[in-house]
CSV table of C-alpha atoms in Angstrom, one decimal:
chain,number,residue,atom,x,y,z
A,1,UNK,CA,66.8,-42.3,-11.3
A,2,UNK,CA,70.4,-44.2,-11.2
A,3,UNK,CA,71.5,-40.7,-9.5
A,4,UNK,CA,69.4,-41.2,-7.0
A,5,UNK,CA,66.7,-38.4,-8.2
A,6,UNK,CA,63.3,-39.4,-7.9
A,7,UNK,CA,61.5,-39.7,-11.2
A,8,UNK,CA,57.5,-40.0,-11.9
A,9,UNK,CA,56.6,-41.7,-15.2
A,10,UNK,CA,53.0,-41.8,-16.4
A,11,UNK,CA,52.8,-44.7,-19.3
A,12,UNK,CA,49.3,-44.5,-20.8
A,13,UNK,CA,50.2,-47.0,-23.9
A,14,UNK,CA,51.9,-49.4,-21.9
A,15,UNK,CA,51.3,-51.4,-18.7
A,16,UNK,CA,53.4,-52.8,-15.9
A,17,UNK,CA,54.4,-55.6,-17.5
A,18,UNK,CA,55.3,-54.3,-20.9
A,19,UNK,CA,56.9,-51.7,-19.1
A,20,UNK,CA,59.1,-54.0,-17.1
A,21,UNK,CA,59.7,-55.9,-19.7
A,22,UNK,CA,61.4,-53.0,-21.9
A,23,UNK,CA,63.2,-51.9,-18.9
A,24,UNK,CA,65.1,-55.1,-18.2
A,25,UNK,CA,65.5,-55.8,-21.6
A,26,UNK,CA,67.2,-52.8,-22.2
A,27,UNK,CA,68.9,-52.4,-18.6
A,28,UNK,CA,70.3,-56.5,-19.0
A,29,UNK,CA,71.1,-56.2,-22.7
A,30,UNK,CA,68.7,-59.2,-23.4
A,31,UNK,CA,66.7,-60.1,-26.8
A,32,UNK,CA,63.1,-58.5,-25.5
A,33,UNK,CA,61.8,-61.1,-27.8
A,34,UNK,CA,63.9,-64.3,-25.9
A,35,UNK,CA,62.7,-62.1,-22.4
A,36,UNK,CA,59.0,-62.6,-23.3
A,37,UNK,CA,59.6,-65.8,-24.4
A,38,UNK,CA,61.7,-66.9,-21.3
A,39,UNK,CA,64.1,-68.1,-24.0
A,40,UNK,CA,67.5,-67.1,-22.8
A,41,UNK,CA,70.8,-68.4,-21.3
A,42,UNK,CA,71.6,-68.9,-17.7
A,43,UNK,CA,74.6,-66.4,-17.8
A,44,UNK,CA,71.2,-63.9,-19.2
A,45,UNK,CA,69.2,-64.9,-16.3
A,46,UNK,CA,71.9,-63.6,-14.2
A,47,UNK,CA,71.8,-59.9,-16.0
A,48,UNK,CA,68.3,-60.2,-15.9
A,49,UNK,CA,67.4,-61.0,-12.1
A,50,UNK,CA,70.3,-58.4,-11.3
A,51,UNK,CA,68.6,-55.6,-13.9
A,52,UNK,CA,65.2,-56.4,-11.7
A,53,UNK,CA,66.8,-55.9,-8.6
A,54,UNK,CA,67.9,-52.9,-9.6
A,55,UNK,CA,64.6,-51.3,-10.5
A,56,UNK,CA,63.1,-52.6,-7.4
A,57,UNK,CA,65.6,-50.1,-5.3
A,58,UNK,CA,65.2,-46.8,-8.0
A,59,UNK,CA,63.4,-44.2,-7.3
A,60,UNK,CA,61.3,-44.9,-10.3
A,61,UNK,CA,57.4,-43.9,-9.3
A,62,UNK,CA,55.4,-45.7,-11.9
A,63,UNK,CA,51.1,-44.5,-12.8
A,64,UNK,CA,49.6,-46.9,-15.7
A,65,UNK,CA,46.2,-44.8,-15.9
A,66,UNK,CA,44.3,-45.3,-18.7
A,67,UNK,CA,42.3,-42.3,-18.4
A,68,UNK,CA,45.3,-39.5,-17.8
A,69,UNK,CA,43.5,-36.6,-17.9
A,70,UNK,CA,45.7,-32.8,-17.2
A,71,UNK,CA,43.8,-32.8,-14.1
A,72,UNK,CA,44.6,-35.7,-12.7
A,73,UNK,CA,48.1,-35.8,-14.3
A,74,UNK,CA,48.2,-32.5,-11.9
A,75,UNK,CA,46.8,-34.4,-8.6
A,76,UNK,CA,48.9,-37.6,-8.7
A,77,UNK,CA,52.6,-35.4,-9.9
A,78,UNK,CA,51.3,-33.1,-7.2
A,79,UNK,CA,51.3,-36.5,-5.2
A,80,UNK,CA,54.4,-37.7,-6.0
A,81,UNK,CA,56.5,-34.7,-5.4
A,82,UNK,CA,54.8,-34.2,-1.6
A,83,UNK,CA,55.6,-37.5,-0.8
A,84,UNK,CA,59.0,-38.7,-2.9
A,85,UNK,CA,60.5,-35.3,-4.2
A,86,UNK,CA,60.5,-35.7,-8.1
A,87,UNK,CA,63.4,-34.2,-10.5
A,88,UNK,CA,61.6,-35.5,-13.8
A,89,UNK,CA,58.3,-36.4,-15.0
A,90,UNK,CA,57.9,-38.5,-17.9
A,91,UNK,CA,54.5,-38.9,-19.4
A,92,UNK,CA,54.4,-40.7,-22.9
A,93,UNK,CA,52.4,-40.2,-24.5
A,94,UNK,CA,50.2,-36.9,-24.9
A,95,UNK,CA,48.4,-37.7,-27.8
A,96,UNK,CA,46.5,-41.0,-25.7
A,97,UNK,CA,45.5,-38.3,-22.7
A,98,UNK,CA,42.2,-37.4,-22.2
A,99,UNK,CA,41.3,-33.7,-22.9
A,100,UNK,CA,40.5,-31.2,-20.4
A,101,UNK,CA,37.0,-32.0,-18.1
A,102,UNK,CA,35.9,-28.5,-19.6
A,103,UNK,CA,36.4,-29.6,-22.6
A,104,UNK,CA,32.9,-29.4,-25.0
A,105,UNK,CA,32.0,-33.1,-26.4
A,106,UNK,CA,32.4,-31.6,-30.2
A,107,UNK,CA,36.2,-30.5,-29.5
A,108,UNK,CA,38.7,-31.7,-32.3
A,109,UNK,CA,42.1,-33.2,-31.7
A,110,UNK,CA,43.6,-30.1,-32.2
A,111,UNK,CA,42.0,-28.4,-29.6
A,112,UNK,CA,42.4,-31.0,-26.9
A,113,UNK,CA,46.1,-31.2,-27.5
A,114,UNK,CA,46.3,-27.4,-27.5
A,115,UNK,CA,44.6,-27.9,-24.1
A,116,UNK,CA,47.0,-31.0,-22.5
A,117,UNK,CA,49.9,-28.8,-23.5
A,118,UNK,CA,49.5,-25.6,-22.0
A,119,UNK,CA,48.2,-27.5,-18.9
A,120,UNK,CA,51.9,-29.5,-19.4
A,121,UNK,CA,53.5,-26.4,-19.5
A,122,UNK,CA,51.5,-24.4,-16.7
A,123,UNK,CA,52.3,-27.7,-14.7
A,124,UNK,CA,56.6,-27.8,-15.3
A,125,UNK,CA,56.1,-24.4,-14.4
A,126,UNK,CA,53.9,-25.0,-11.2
A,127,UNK,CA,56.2,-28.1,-9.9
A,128,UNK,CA,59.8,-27.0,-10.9
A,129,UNK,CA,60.6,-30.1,-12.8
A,130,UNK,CA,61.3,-30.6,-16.6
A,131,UNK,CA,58.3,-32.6,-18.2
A,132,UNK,CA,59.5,-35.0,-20.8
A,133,UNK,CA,56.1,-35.3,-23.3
A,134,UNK,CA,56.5,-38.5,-25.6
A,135,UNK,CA,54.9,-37.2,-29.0
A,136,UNK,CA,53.5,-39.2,-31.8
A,137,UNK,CA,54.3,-37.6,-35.2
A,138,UNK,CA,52.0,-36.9,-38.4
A,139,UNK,CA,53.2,-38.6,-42.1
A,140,UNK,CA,54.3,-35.7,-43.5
A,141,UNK,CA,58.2,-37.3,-43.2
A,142,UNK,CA,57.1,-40.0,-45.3
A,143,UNK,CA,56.6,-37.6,-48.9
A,144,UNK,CA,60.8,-36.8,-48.2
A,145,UNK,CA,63.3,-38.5,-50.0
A,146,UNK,CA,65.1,-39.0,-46.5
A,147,UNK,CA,62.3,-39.0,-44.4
A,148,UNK,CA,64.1,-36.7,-42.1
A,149,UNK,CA,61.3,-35.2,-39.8
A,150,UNK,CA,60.5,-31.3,-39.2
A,151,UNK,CA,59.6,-29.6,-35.9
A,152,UNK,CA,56.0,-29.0,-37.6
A,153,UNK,CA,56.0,-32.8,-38.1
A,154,UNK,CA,54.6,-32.8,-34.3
A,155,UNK,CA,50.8,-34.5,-34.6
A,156,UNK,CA,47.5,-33.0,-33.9
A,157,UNK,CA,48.9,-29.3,-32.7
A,158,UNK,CA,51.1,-26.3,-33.3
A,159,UNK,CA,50.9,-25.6,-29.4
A,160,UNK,CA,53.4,-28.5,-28.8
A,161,UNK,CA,55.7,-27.1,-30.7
A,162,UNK,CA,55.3,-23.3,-29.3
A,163,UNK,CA,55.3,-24.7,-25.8
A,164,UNK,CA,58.0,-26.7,-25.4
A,165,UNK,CA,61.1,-25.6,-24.8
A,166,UNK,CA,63.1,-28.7,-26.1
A,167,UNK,CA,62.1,-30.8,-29.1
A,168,UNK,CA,63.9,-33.7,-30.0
A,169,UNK,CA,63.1,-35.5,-33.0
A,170,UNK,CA,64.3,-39.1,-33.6
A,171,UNK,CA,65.2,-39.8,-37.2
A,172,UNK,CA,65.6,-43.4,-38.4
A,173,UNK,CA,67.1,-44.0,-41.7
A,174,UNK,CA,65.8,-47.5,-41.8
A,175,UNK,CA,62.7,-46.2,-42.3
A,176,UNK,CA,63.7,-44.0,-45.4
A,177,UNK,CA,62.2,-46.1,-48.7
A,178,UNK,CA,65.1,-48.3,-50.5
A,179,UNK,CA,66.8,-46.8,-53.0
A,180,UNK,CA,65.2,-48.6,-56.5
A,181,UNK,CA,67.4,-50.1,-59.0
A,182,UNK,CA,71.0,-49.4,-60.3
A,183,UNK,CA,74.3,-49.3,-58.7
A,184,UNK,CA,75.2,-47.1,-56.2
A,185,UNK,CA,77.8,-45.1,-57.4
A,186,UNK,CA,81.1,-44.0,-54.9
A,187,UNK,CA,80.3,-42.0,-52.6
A,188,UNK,CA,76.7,-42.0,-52.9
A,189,UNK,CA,74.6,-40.7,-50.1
A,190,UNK,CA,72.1,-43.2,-49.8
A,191,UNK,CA,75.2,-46.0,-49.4
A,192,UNK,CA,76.5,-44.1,-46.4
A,193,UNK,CA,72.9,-44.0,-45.1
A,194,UNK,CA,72.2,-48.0,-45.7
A,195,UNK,CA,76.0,-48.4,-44.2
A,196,UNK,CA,74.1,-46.9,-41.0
A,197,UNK,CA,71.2,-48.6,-41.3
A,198,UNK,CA,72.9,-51.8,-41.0
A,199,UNK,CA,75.0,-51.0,-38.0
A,200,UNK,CA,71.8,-49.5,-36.2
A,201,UNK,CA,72.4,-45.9,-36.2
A,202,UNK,CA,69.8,-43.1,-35.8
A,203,UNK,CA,69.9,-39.5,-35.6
A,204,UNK,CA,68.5,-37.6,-32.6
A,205,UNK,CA,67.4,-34.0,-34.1
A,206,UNK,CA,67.4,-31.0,-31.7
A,207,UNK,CA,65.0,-29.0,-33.4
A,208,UNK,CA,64.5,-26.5,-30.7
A,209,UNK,CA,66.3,-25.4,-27.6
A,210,UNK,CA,64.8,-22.3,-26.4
A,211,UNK,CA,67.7,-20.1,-26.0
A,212,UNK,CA,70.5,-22.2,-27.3
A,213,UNK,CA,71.7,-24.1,-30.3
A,214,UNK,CA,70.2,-26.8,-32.4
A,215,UNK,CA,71.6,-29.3,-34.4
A,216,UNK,CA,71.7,-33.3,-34.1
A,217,UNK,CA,73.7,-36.2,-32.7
A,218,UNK,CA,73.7,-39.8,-33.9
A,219,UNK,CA,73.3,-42.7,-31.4
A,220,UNK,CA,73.4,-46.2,-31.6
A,221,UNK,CA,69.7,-47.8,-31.4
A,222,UNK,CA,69.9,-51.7,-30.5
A,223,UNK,CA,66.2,-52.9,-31.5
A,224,UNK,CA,66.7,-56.1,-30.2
A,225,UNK,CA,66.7,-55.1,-26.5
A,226,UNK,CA,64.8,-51.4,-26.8
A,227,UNK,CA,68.4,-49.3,-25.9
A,228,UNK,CA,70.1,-46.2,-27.2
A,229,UNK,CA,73.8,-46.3,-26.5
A,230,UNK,CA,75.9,-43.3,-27.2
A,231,UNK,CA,78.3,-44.2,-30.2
A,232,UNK,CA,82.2,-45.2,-29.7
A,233,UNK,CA,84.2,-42.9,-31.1
């Protein structure tokens, strides 16, 4: 959107307020906790009414619908790209979208995702745009000693991970269970990894790239305003 390429977003866990509020947070590099709070400095005020401004002029087309169905996901992109021209559509996330309207009432989760993501797909396809799909994972990372998520960690369906054509998994090692007991010894693995906890680094996974190579990069995640930086090298 800072490039001037119009981008639809369709937030179905959060609404215009919490949404605002993690933008500017993130955009002003303040405390989201001291935003919410209106607990912050003058010289912060001034970040923040410039970080609103700037969202104001974006072209950032926002949809809070509760009820996000593929259909009407289809009708207001549709929408969106008749009236503004869209480069990216962000919808986060699938697993809170209604299922198909021929969908029968006994359907399981697995067959409503496998639904909302070939409709995702057939829709990229339809509109020309990449489709970012926020994803909630299952707790299989949770029984590994790292916690280091897998591509068929992806909740509810196999069909997100056959459809898409990038998956990007975030791992966290802050949320990997603490080491018990005992000394590290030198050059331990797990010190390195709590060396990174403490300075806020995560791991962004590329699990798949359809035609092209995988592997990871670590970033810099600042929890405090809701912001991945890339780290200096």
């Amino acid at each position: 959107a800072k490039t001037r390429v119009p981008v639809g977003v369709f937030s179905v866990e959060m609404d215009a307020d919490e949404m605002m509020l993690a933008r500017v947070s993130a955009e002003a590099r303040v405390n989201i906790e001291d935003l919410a709070d209106s607990a912050f400095s003058p010289h912060d005020w001034q970040r923040v009414s410039t970080a609103v401004e700037l969202f104001r002029e974006l072209p950032l087309y926002m949809d809070y619908s509760t009820d996000l169905s593929p259909v009407t996901l289809r009708a207001k992109a549709r929408q969106m790209q008749i009236r503004h021209g869209l480069g990216l559509v962000i919808v986060d996330y699938v697993q809170l979208m209604a299922g198909m309207p021929t969908a029968k009432k006994y359907e399981n989760e697995h067959e409503k995702i496998t639904g909302i993501s070939r409709a995702i797909k057939l829709l990229a396809k339809d509109l020309g745009v990449p489709i970012v799909v926020c994803c909630q994972l299952n707790r299989a990372p949770e029984a590994r000693s790292d916690f280091r998520p897998q591509l068929s960690d992806l909740r509810s369906s196999g069909s997100l991970e056959q459809d898409a054509d990038v998956v990007i998994l975030i791992h966290d090692p802050s949320k990997a269970p603490k080491r018990k007991g005992g000394i590290r010894r030198k050059g331990d693995e797990s010190a390195t990894v709590e060396a990174e906890v403490q300075r806020g680094v995560v791991e962004l996974l590329v699990a798949k790239n359809r035609g092209l190579s995988t592997g990871g990069v670590r970033v810099l995640f600042h929890k405090e305003n809701v912001r991945f930086d890339n780290l200096a090298l």
